[in-house]
Amino acid sequence: MISNEELAELLFPEVRETLEDLEKRFPPRSLPEGAEVTRFAPSPTGFLHTGSLFTEMIAYYVAKQSHGVFFFRLEDTDTKRTIPGAAKDLIDQLREFNLAHEEGYFPEGDVGAYGPYQQSKRADIYKVGIKHLLKIGRAYPDFCSSEDLEKIRKAQEESKVVPGYYGIYARDRNLTNDERAARIKAGEPWVIRFKSLSNHDRKMVFHDEIRGDLEIQENDIDVVIYKSDGLPTYHFAHVMDDHFMHTTLVNRGEEWIPSTPTHLELFSAFGWEAPKYAHLPVIMKLDHGNKRKLSKRKDPEAAVSFFLGQGYPVEGVKIYLMSIANSNFEEWCIANKKYTLDGFLFSFGKMSLDGALFDLDKLSYFSKEAIAGMDIDRFYKEVEGYARKHNPELLSRLEADPSYFKKILNIERERPNPRKDYAKFSDILPATRFFFDDEYEQIKAPGLPFDEHFDTSFVKEFLADVAANMAYGPDEATWWNSVKEIASRHGFAAVNKEYKANPEAFKGNMAAASSLIRVALTGSKDSPSMYEIISIIGKDRVAKRLQTALD
């Protein structure tokens, strides 16, 4: 009768290391008490999803604020779905969000003492664990073909029982080791399954850092843990990795809750303490009155590249996501009079259990606050960085005259309550077209939107007077007084109180007069400070626009 040890040796004769050897190779980390070791462990199968950024950001801040470690592990055991270059793209985007890891996988080479940090390069480590489970009778080779599994599935469907490979439906679970050895020697293909001791008719309790104690059905399916391609499945690999990388906290989406019993049983089979788990709420989208998960196929905002391409400031995106993550974050921002993550302490206890609705309007609000909080040098640098990667037209404007464009960006910024025009960097060029003469001519071509209450000859006469006699400095008060004096000559009320008392006696108030000037200079009835616009455009160009606005 072949023993478990002999079967394990038959399957993995090349594996000489033991779990004890691995413990020595990957000793415990030397960290202060309470430090958390967290990780971001994506699969290189596509773009960085907004939900993944949300998960990663929380892992990053939990580690940093606890003086722990945040590392990056590439889970690429699903070789059929792996996309070349996807891992680099993921890391590049995380760098743009200032959430880069210091330990873990990098395309140019791993950094850290617990690697390799790429699962496809850890096959020798996984085999040690697989061989151990075979020796202790908690794993076995399974010889079912895809056709065999389909027959089992159909039988379960007809019997209306829980689907899966378990109990009497685990066909090869109870083969003798002699039978297994004979099949292996005959060259039959095999995979390795975990031998579960659970029962789906029972329930278990585990603690979730967000949801508290959860009662959930045990998972008694004998899951595949080692595939025919020589690599493990996610279920097994992440257990081995999190143990030997000494992960203390796993935060992941709530869709993984049903798999947690399997993962906990795997940790238990090895005799290891499992990390803490925090299952994050899913980010939702309101679609025709119904909530649904943010979709890769339907929603452009499901991809992080959307925010980078549109030019949302990364700080704005991050503070928006933190407002989803912690219910007290907005209150903290208001109390501290700043919109930043600096100084804010994230807490799993403040997370909502319901999926948060993704709200572009709220993202825009936070992004405007983030932009308003930048000094002009940082603002200009971020706009230039965005333009260089995503907006050639904006970049050409910046490079043509950097000092001129910096003045445009700085309008109404150096004040206690700075102007908040831009939610994203792609808003800048459309909002500032009028500063450039070629663009202004295009705006002017269809006709400028002057108030129809004033006839053309009156507007032309008024603007000509402004062009000839308006003061251009040295301060805003001097300029405004000169405008009021000119407007009074043309029948406008210089004092609003007088206009309100007797509107019929005037052509209009100063708001109406200044609107005519604004439209002539910018092509719009709404714009930032007209004094600052005039200062930037310059006297000669201002005079020309006023004189030719109706031509």
Coordinates of C-alpha atoms in Angstrom, one line a residue:
M1 CA 0.0 0.0 0.0
I2 CA 1.5 3.3 -1.1
S3 CA 1.7 5.9 1.6
N4 CA 0.8 9.6 1.3
E5 CA 4.5 10.4 1.6
E6 CA 5.3 8.0 -1.3
L7 CA 2.5 9.5 -3.4
A8 CA 3.8 13.0 -2.8
E9 CA 7.3 11.8 -3.8
L10 CA 6.0 10.2 -7.0
L11 CA 4.3 13.4 -8.0
F12 CA 7.0 15.9 -7.0
P13 CA 10.4 14.0 -6.8
E14 CA 12.3 17.2 -7.6
V15 CA 11.0 19.1 -4.5
R16 CA 13.5 18.8 -1.7
E17 CA 12.7 21.9 0.4
T18 CA 10.2 21.7 3.2
L19 CA 7.9 24.3 4.8
E20 CA 10.5 24.7 7.6
D21 CA 13.1 25.6 4.9
L22 CA 10.7 28.3 3.6
E23 CA 10.1 29.7 7.0
K24 CA 13.9 30.2 7.3
R25 CA 14.1 31.7 3.8
F26 CA 11.3 34.2 4.6
P27 CA 11.6 35.1 8.3
P28 CA 9.1 37.4 10.1
R29 CA 9.4 41.1 9.4
S30 CA 10.9 43.4 12.0
L31 CA 8.2 46.0 12.4
P32 CA 6.8 48.1 15.3
E33 CA 3.7 46.8 17.2
G34 CA 0.5 47.5 15.4
A35 CA 2.2 47.9 12.0
E36 CA 0.2 46.5 9.1
V37 CA 1.6 44.7 6.1
T38 CA -0.8 45.2 3.2
R39 CA -0.5 44.4 -0.5
F40 CA -2.0 45.2 -3.9
A41 CA -2.0 42.0 -5.9
P42 CA -3.6 42.6 -9.3
S43 CA -3.7 40.2 -12.3
P44 CA -2.1 41.6 -15.5
T45 CA -5.3 41.0 -17.5
G46 CA -6.4 44.5 -18.4
F47 CA -6.6 48.1 -17.3
L48 CA -6.6 49.4 -13.8
H49 CA -10.2 49.5 -12.6
T50 CA -11.5 52.3 -10.5
G51 CA -12.5 49.7 -7.9
S52 CA -9.0 48.4 -7.9
L53 CA -7.6 51.9 -7.3
F54 CA -10.0 52.3 -4.4
T55 CA -8.8 49.0 -2.9
E56 CA -5.1 49.8 -3.5
M57 CA -5.4 53.3 -2.0
I58 CA -6.8 51.9 1.2
A59 CA -4.2 49.2 1.5
Y60 CA -1.5 51.9 0.9
Y61 CA -2.8 54.3 3.6
V62 CA -3.4 51.6 6.2
A63 CA 0.2 50.5 5.9
K64 CA 1.6 54.0 5.8
Q65 CA -0.3 55.3 8.8
S66 CA 0.5 52.2 10.9
H67 CA 4.3 52.5 10.0
G68 CA 4.0 49.2 8.2
V69 CA 4.7 47.9 4.7
F70 CA 2.8 48.1 1.5
F71 CA 4.0 45.8 -1.3
F72 CA 3.0 44.9 -4.9
R73 CA 2.5 41.3 -5.9
L74 CA 1.7 40.3 -9.5
E75 CA -0.8 37.5 -9.6
D76 CA -0.2 36.1 -13.1
T77 CA -1.0 32.4 -12.8
D78 CA -3.9 32.8 -15.2
T79 CA -1.5 32.7 -18.2
K80 CA -4.3 32.6 -20.8
R81 CA -5.7 36.0 -19.7
T82 CA -2.4 37.7 -19.2
I83 CA -1.9 40.8 -21.4
P84 CA 1.7 41.7 -22.3
G85 CA 2.6 45.1 -20.8
A86 CA -0.4 45.3 -18.6
A87 CA 1.7 45.0 -15.4
K88 CA 3.9 48.0 -16.4
D89 CA 0.8 50.0 -17.2
L90 CA -0.7 49.3 -13.8
I91 CA 2.4 50.4 -12.0
D92 CA 2.8 53.5 -14.1
Q93 CA -0.7 54.6 -13.3
L94 CA -0.2 54.0 -9.6
R95 CA 2.9 56.1 -9.8
E96 CA 0.8 58.9 -11.3
F97 CA -1.5 58.7 -8.3
N98 CA 1.5 58.9 -5.9
L99 CA 0.6 55.4 -4.6
A100 CA 3.7 53.6 -5.7
H101 CA 5.1 50.7 -3.7
E102 CA 8.6 50.5 -2.5
E103 CA 8.6 46.7 -2.1
G104 CA 7.5 44.1 -4.6
Y105 CA 7.3 43.5 -8.3
F106 CA 8.8 46.0 -10.8
P107 CA 9.2 45.3 -14.5
E108 CA 12.9 46.1 -14.2
G109 CA 13.4 43.7 -11.2
D110 CA 12.0 42.9 -7.8
V111 CA 12.8 45.0 -4.7
G112 CA 12.5 43.2 -1.3
A113 CA 13.5 40.2 0.7
Y114 CA 10.2 38.2 0.2
G115 CA 10.2 37.7 -3.6
P116 CA 9.9 36.7 -6.2
Y117 CA 6.8 38.9 -6.2
Q118 CA 5.5 37.5 -9.5
Q119 CA 3.5 34.3 -8.9
S120 CA 4.5 32.7 -12.2
K121 CA 8.1 32.7 -10.8
R122 CA 7.2 31.1 -7.5
A123 CA 6.4 27.6 -8.8
D124 CA 9.1 26.0 -6.6
I125 CA 7.7 27.6 -3.5
Y126 CA 4.1 26.5 -4.3
K127 CA 5.3 22.9 -5.0
V128 CA 6.7 22.7 -1.4
G129 CA 3.2 23.6 -0.1
I130 CA 1.4 21.2 -2.4
K131 CA 3.8 18.4 -1.5
H132 CA 3.2 19.1 2.2
L133 CA -0.6 18.9 1.8
L134 CA -0.3 15.6 -0.1
K135 CA 1.9 14.2 2.7
I136 CA -0.6 15.0 5.4
G137 CA -3.6 13.8 3.3
R138 CA -5.2 17.2 2.7
A139 CA -4.6 17.1 -1.1
Y140 CA -4.9 14.5 -3.8
P141 CA -4.4 14.1 -7.5
D142 CA -7.6 14.3 -9.6
F143 CA -7.8 12.7 -13.1
C144 CA -11.1 14.1 -14.3
S145 CA -11.2 15.4 -17.9
S146 CA -13.4 18.3 -18.9
E147 CA -15.9 15.8 -20.2
D148 CA -16.0 14.0 -16.8
L149 CA -16.6 17.3 -15.0
E150 CA -19.4 18.2 -17.4
K151 CA -21.1 14.8 -16.6
I152 CA -20.9 15.6 -12.9
R153 CA -22.4 19.0 -13.5
K154 CA -25.3 17.6 -15.4
A155 CA -26.0 15.0 -12.8
Q156 CA -26.1 17.7 -10.1
E157 CA -28.4 19.8 -12.3
E158 CA -30.8 16.9 -12.7
S159 CA -30.7 16.1 -9.0
K160 CA -31.1 19.8 -8.1
V161 CA -28.2 19.8 -5.7
V162 CA -25.5 22.3 -4.9
P163 CA -23.1 22.3 -7.9
G164 CA -19.4 21.6 -7.4
Y165 CA -16.8 18.9 -6.8
Y166 CA -17.5 17.6 -3.3
G167 CA -18.8 14.6 -1.4
I168 CA -20.1 11.9 -3.6
Y169 CA -19.5 14.1 -6.6
A170 CA -15.8 14.3 -5.9
R171 CA -15.1 11.3 -8.1
D172 CA -11.4 10.8 -7.5
R173 CA -11.4 11.9 -3.8
N174 CA -11.6 8.4 -2.5
L175 CA -9.3 6.6 -4.9
T176 CA -6.6 4.5 -3.1
N177 CA -3.0 5.7 -3.4
D178 CA -2.2 2.6 -5.3
E179 CA -4.9 3.5 -7.9
R180 CA -3.5 7.0 -8.0
A181 CA 0.0 5.8 -8.5
A182 CA -1.0 3.5 -11.3
R183 CA -2.7 6.2 -13.2
I184 CA 0.2 8.6 -12.7
K185 CA 2.6 6.0 -14.0
A186 CA 0.3 5.3 -16.9
G187 CA 0.7 9.0 -17.9
E188 CA -2.8 10.2 -17.2
P189 CA -3.1 14.0 -16.9
W190 CA -3.8 15.2 -13.4
V191 CA -4.4 18.3 -11.3
I192 CA -4.2 18.6 -7.5
R193 CA -7.3 19.3 -5.4
F194 CA -7.5 20.4 -1.8
K195 CA -9.3 17.9 0.4
S196 CA -11.9 19.9 2.3
L197 CA -13.2 18.8 5.7
S198 CA -16.1 21.3 5.7
N199 CA -19.8 20.7 5.0
H200 CA -22.0 23.2 3.1
D201 CA -24.9 22.3 5.4
R202 CA -23.0 23.9 8.3
K203 CA -22.1 27.5 8.9
M204 CA -18.9 29.1 10.2
V205 CA -18.2 32.6 11.7
F206 CA -15.2 34.8 10.7
H207 CA -14.4 38.3 11.6
D208 CA -14.3 41.0 8.9
E209 CA -12.6 44.3 9.8
I210 CA -15.5 46.3 8.2
R211 CA -18.5 44.1 8.8
G212 CA -17.7 42.5 12.1
D213 CA -18.5 38.8 12.7
L214 CA -20.0 37.2 9.6
E215 CA -21.9 33.9 9.7
I216 CA -21.4 32.1 6.3
Q217 CA -22.0 28.7 4.8
E218 CA -18.9 26.5 4.9
N219 CA -17.4 25.7 1.5
D220 CA -16.7 22.0 1.1
I221 CA -15.8 22.0 -2.6
D222 CA -12.5 20.3 -3.2
V223 CA -11.0 23.2 -5.2
V224 CA -8.2 22.8 -7.6
I225 CA -5.0 24.2 -6.1
Y226 CA -2.5 23.0 -8.7
K227 CA -3.1 23.1 -12.4
S228 CA -1.8 20.9 -15.2
D229 CA 0.4 23.8 -16.4
G230 CA 2.5 23.6 -13.3
L231 CA 1.0 26.7 -11.6
P232 CA -1.3 27.0 -8.7
T233 CA -4.8 28.6 -8.7
Y234 CA -5.4 31.9 -7.0
H235 CA -7.0 30.2 -4.0
F236 CA -3.9 28.4 -3.1
A237 CA -1.2 30.8 -4.3
H238 CA -2.4 33.8 -2.3
V239 CA -2.5 31.7 0.9
M240 CA 1.1 30.7 0.4
D241 CA 2.2 34.2 -0.6
D242 CA 0.4 36.0 2.2
H243 CA 1.9 33.7 4.8
F244 CA 5.5 33.8 3.5
M245 CA 5.3 37.6 2.7
H246 CA 3.8 38.0 6.2
T247 CA 0.7 39.9 5.1
T248 CA -1.3 41.0 8.2
L249 CA -4.3 42.5 6.4
V250 CA -6.0 41.6 3.1
N251 CA -8.5 44.2 1.8
R252 CA -10.4 43.1 -1.2
G253 CA -13.9 43.5 -2.8
E254 CA -17.0 42.0 -1.1
E255 CA -17.4 39.6 -4.0
W256 CA -14.7 37.5 -2.3
I257 CA -16.7 36.9 0.9
P258 CA -18.1 33.5 -0.3
S259 CA -14.5 32.3 -1.0
T260 CA -13.2 33.2 2.5
P261 CA -14.2 29.9 4.1
T262 CA -12.0 28.1 1.6
H263 CA -9.1 30.4 2.2
L264 CA -9.4 30.1 5.9
E265 CA -9.5 26.3 5.7
L266 CA -6.3 26.3 3.6
F267 CA -4.5 28.4 6.3
S268 CA -5.8 26.1 8.9
A269 CA -4.6 23.0 7.0
F270 CA -1.1 24.4 7.1
G271 CA -1.4 25.3 10.8
W272 CA -0.9 29.0 9.9
E273 CA -2.6 32.1 11.4
A274 CA -4.6 33.7 8.7
P275 CA -4.3 37.5 8.0
K276 CA -7.2 39.8 8.9
Y277 CA -9.7 40.3 6.1
A278 CA -11.6 43.5 5.1
H279 CA -14.1 43.1 2.3
L280 CA -14.7 46.5 0.8
P281 CA -18.1 47.6 -0.6
V282 CA -18.5 47.7 -4.3
I283 CA -18.6 51.0 -6.2
M284 CA -22.0 51.3 -7.8
K285 CA -23.5 53.2 -10.7
L286 CA -27.1 54.5 -10.9
D287 CA -28.5 53.3 -14.2
H288 CA -32.1 54.3 -15.0
G289 CA -33.0 54.3 -11.4
N290 CA -31.3 51.0 -10.6
K291 CA -28.0 50.4 -8.8
R292 CA -25.4 48.3 -10.6
K293 CA -21.7 47.6 -10.3
L294 CA -19.4 50.0 -12.2
S295 CA -18.9 48.2 -15.5
K296 CA -15.8 47.9 -17.5
R297 CA -17.9 47.6 -20.7
K298 CA -20.5 50.3 -20.1
D299 CA -18.8 53.0 -18.0
P300 CA -15.7 55.0 -19.1
E301 CA -15.1 56.0 -15.5
A302 CA -14.6 52.4 -14.6
A303 CA -11.1 52.7 -15.9
V304 CA -8.5 54.8 -14.1
S305 CA -7.1 55.9 -17.5
F306 CA -10.4 57.9 -18.0
F307 CA -9.5 60.2 -15.1
L308 CA -5.9 60.6 -16.3
G309 CA -7.0 61.2 -19.9
Q310 CA -9.5 63.8 -18.8
G311 CA -7.0 65.5 -16.6
Y312 CA -8.7 65.1 -13.2
P313 CA -6.0 66.0 -10.6
V314 CA -4.9 62.8 -9.0
E315 CA -5.4 64.5 -5.5
G316 CA -9.0 65.2 -6.4
V317 CA -9.7 61.6 -7.4
K318 CA -8.0 60.3 -4.2
I319 CA -9.9 62.6 -1.9
Y320 CA -13.1 61.7 -3.7
L321 CA -12.4 58.0 -3.2
M322 CA -11.6 58.7 0.5
S323 CA -15.0 60.4 0.8
I324 CA -16.5 57.1 -0.4
A325 CA -14.3 55.1 1.9
N326 CA -14.9 57.0 5.2
S327 CA -18.1 58.7 6.1
N328 CA -16.3 61.3 8.3
F329 CA -13.8 62.5 5.7
E330 CA -15.9 65.4 4.4
E331 CA -16.4 66.6 8.0
W332 CA -12.7 66.4 8.6
C333 CA -12.0 68.4 5.5
I334 CA -14.4 71.2 6.6
A335 CA -13.1 71.2 10.2
N336 CA -9.4 71.4 9.0
K337 CA -10.2 73.8 6.1
K338 CA -8.3 71.8 3.6
Y339 CA -9.0 69.2 1.0
T340 CA -6.1 66.8 1.2
L341 CA -5.4 63.3 2.7
D342 CA -2.5 64.7 4.7
G343 CA -3.3 64.2 8.4
F344 CA -6.5 62.2 7.9
L345 CA -6.6 58.8 9.6
F346 CA -8.5 56.2 7.7
S347 CA -10.6 53.8 9.7
F348 CA -12.4 50.5 8.6
G349 CA -14.9 51.3 11.3
K350 CA -16.1 54.3 9.3
M351 CA -16.8 52.5 6.1
S352 CA -20.3 52.1 4.8
L353 CA -21.5 48.5 4.2
D354 CA -23.5 49.6 1.2
G355 CA -22.0 50.1 -2.2
A356 CA -21.2 53.7 -2.8
L357 CA -22.6 55.4 -5.8
F358 CA -20.0 56.9 -8.2
D359 CA -20.8 60.5 -8.6
L360 CA -19.0 62.5 -11.3
D361 CA -20.5 65.8 -10.0
K362 CA -19.0 65.1 -6.5
L363 CA -15.7 64.2 -8.1
S364 CA -15.7 67.5 -9.9
Y365 CA -16.4 69.3 -6.6
F366 CA -13.4 67.7 -4.9
S367 CA -11.2 68.2 -7.9
K368 CA -12.0 71.9 -8.0
E369 CA -11.0 72.1 -4.4
A370 CA -7.8 70.2 -5.0
I371 CA -6.8 72.5 -7.9
A372 CA -7.7 75.6 -5.9
G373 CA -5.4 74.5 -3.2
M374 CA -2.3 74.3 -5.5
D375 CA 0.1 77.2 -5.7
I376 CA 0.6 78.5 -9.2
D377 CA 3.9 76.7 -9.8
R378 CA 2.5 73.3 -8.9
F379 CA -0.7 74.0 -10.9
Y380 CA 1.3 74.9 -13.9
K381 CA 3.6 71.9 -13.6
E382 CA 0.6 69.5 -13.3
V383 CA -1.1 71.1 -16.3
E384 CA 2.1 70.8 -18.3
G385 CA 2.5 67.1 -17.3
Y386 CA -1.1 66.3 -18.3
A387 CA -0.7 68.2 -21.6
R388 CA 2.5 66.4 -22.5
K389 CA 0.9 63.0 -22.1
H390 CA -2.7 63.6 -23.2
N391 CA -3.4 67.0 -24.9
P392 CA -1.0 68.2 -27.7
E393 CA -3.1 71.3 -28.4
L394 CA -2.9 72.4 -24.8
L395 CA 0.8 71.7 -24.8
S396 CA 1.4 73.8 -27.8
R397 CA -0.3 76.8 -26.1
L398 CA 1.8 76.3 -23.0
E399 CA 5.1 76.0 -24.9
A400 CA 4.4 79.0 -27.1
D401 CA 4.6 81.4 -24.2
P402 CA 4.9 79.7 -20.7
S403 CA 4.8 83.0 -18.8
Y404 CA 1.7 84.2 -20.6
F405 CA -0.1 80.9 -19.9
K406 CA 1.0 80.9 -16.3
K407 CA -0.7 84.4 -15.9
I408 CA -3.9 82.9 -17.4
L409 CA -3.8 80.0 -14.9
N410 CA -3.2 82.3 -12.0
I411 CA -6.3 84.5 -12.5
E412 CA -8.1 85.0 -9.2
R413 CA -6.0 82.4 -7.4
E414 CA -3.9 84.4 -5.0
R415 CA -6.7 85.3 -2.7
P416 CA -8.3 83.8 0.4
N417 CA -11.1 82.3 -1.7
P418 CA -9.6 81.4 -5.0
R419 CA -11.7 81.0 -8.1
K420 CA -12.7 77.4 -8.9
D421 CA -13.3 77.2 -12.6
Y422 CA -11.6 73.9 -13.4
A423 CA -12.6 70.4 -12.3
K424 CA -10.0 68.9 -14.7
F425 CA -7.2 70.0 -16.8
S426 CA -9.1 69.3 -20.0
D427 CA -11.4 72.2 -19.0
I428 CA -8.7 74.8 -19.3
L429 CA -8.3 75.2 -23.0
P430 CA -12.0 75.6 -23.8
A431 CA -12.3 78.1 -21.0
T432 CA -9.3 80.2 -22.0
R433 CA -9.7 80.2 -25.8
F434 CA -10.4 84.0 -25.9
F435 CA -6.9 84.8 -24.6
F436 CA -5.4 83.7 -28.0
D437 CA -6.1 86.0 -31.0
D438 CA -6.7 83.2 -33.5
E439 CA -9.2 81.5 -31.2
Y440 CA -10.8 84.9 -30.4
E441 CA -11.4 85.5 -34.1
Q442 CA -13.2 82.1 -34.3
I443 CA -15.3 82.9 -31.3
K444 CA -16.2 86.3 -32.8
A445 CA -16.9 85.1 -36.3
P446 CA -20.6 84.0 -35.8
G447 CA -21.3 87.3 -33.9
L448 CA -20.8 88.1 -30.3
P449 CA -23.7 87.6 -27.8
F450 CA -24.3 91.3 -26.8
D451 CA -27.5 92.1 -24.9
E452 CA -30.2 92.6 -27.5
H453 CA -31.7 95.5 -25.5
F454 CA -28.9 97.7 -26.9
D455 CA -28.8 98.6 -30.6
T456 CA -25.6 98.1 -32.5
S457 CA -24.7 101.7 -33.0
F458 CA -25.0 102.4 -29.2
V459 CA -22.8 99.4 -28.3
K460 CA -20.2 100.4 -30.9
E461 CA -20.1 104.0 -29.6
F462 CA -19.8 102.9 -26.0
L463 CA -17.0 100.4 -26.7
A464 CA -15.1 102.9 -28.7
D465 CA -15.2 105.3 -25.8
V466 CA -14.0 102.5 -23.4
A467 CA -11.2 101.7 -25.8
A468 CA -10.0 105.3 -25.9
N469 CA -10.5 106.4 -22.3
M470 CA -10.4 103.4 -20.0
A471 CA -7.6 103.5 -17.4
Y472 CA -5.3 100.4 -17.5
G473 CA -3.8 100.7 -14.0
P474 CA -2.2 100.9 -11.6
D475 CA -4.9 99.1 -9.6
E476 CA -8.3 97.6 -10.0
A477 CA -10.1 100.5 -8.2
T478 CA -8.6 103.1 -10.6
W479 CA -9.6 100.9 -13.6
W480 CA -13.2 100.4 -12.3
N481 CA -13.7 104.1 -11.5
S482 CA -12.7 105.0 -15.1
V483 CA -15.2 102.4 -16.5
K484 CA -18.0 103.8 -14.3
E485 CA -17.2 107.3 -15.5
I486 CA -17.4 106.2 -19.2
A487 CA -20.6 104.2 -18.5
S488 CA -22.2 107.3 -16.9
R489 CA -21.6 109.3 -20.0
H490 CA -23.6 106.7 -22.0
G491 CA -26.5 106.7 -19.6
F492 CA -25.6 103.8 -17.3
A493 CA -26.2 104.2 -13.5
A494 CA -22.8 104.3 -11.7
V495 CA -24.6 103.6 -8.4
N496 CA -26.8 100.5 -8.3
K497 CA -29.0 102.0 -5.6
E498 CA -29.9 104.8 -7.9
Y499 CA -30.7 102.4 -10.7
K500 CA -33.0 100.3 -8.5
A501 CA -34.8 103.4 -7.4
N502 CA -35.5 104.7 -10.9
P503 CA -34.5 102.1 -13.6
E504 CA -36.4 104.0 -16.4
A505 CA -33.9 106.9 -16.1
F506 CA -30.9 104.8 -17.1
K507 CA -29.7 102.6 -20.0
G508 CA -28.9 100.0 -17.4
N509 CA -26.7 99.4 -14.3
M510 CA -23.0 98.8 -14.2
A511 CA -23.5 95.1 -14.5
A512 CA -25.0 95.7 -18.0
A513 CA -22.3 98.1 -19.0
S514 CA -19.5 95.7 -17.9
S515 CA -21.2 92.9 -19.6
L516 CA -20.8 94.7 -23.0
I517 CA -17.1 95.1 -22.3
R518 CA -16.8 91.4 -21.2
V519 CA -18.5 90.1 -24.3
A520 CA -16.4 92.2 -26.5
L521 CA -13.2 91.0 -24.9
T522 CA -14.0 87.3 -24.3
G523 CA -17.0 86.4 -26.4
S524 CA -18.9 85.3 -23.3
K525 CA -21.2 86.9 -20.6
D526 CA -19.3 84.9 -18.0
S527 CA -15.6 85.1 -17.3
P528 CA -13.1 85.6 -14.5
S529 CA -12.0 89.0 -13.3
M530 CA -12.2 91.4 -16.2
Y531 CA -9.4 93.6 -14.7
E532 CA -7.1 90.6 -14.6
I533 CA -8.1 89.6 -18.2
I534 CA -7.4 93.1 -19.4
S535 CA -4.0 93.1 -17.6
I536 CA -3.0 89.9 -19.3
I537 CA -4.2 90.6 -22.8
G538 CA -2.6 94.1 -22.7
K539 CA -3.7 97.6 -23.7
D540 CA -3.2 97.4 -27.5
R541 CA -5.1 94.1 -28.0
V542 CA -7.9 95.2 -25.6
A543 CA -8.4 98.4 -27.6
K544 CA -8.4 96.5 -30.9
R545 CA -11.0 94.0 -29.6
L546 CA -13.2 96.8 -28.3
Q547 CA -13.0 98.7 -31.5
T548 CA -13.6 95.8 -33.8
A549 CA -16.1 93.7 -31.7
L550 CA -19.0 94.5 -34.1
D551 CA -17.1 94.4 -37.4

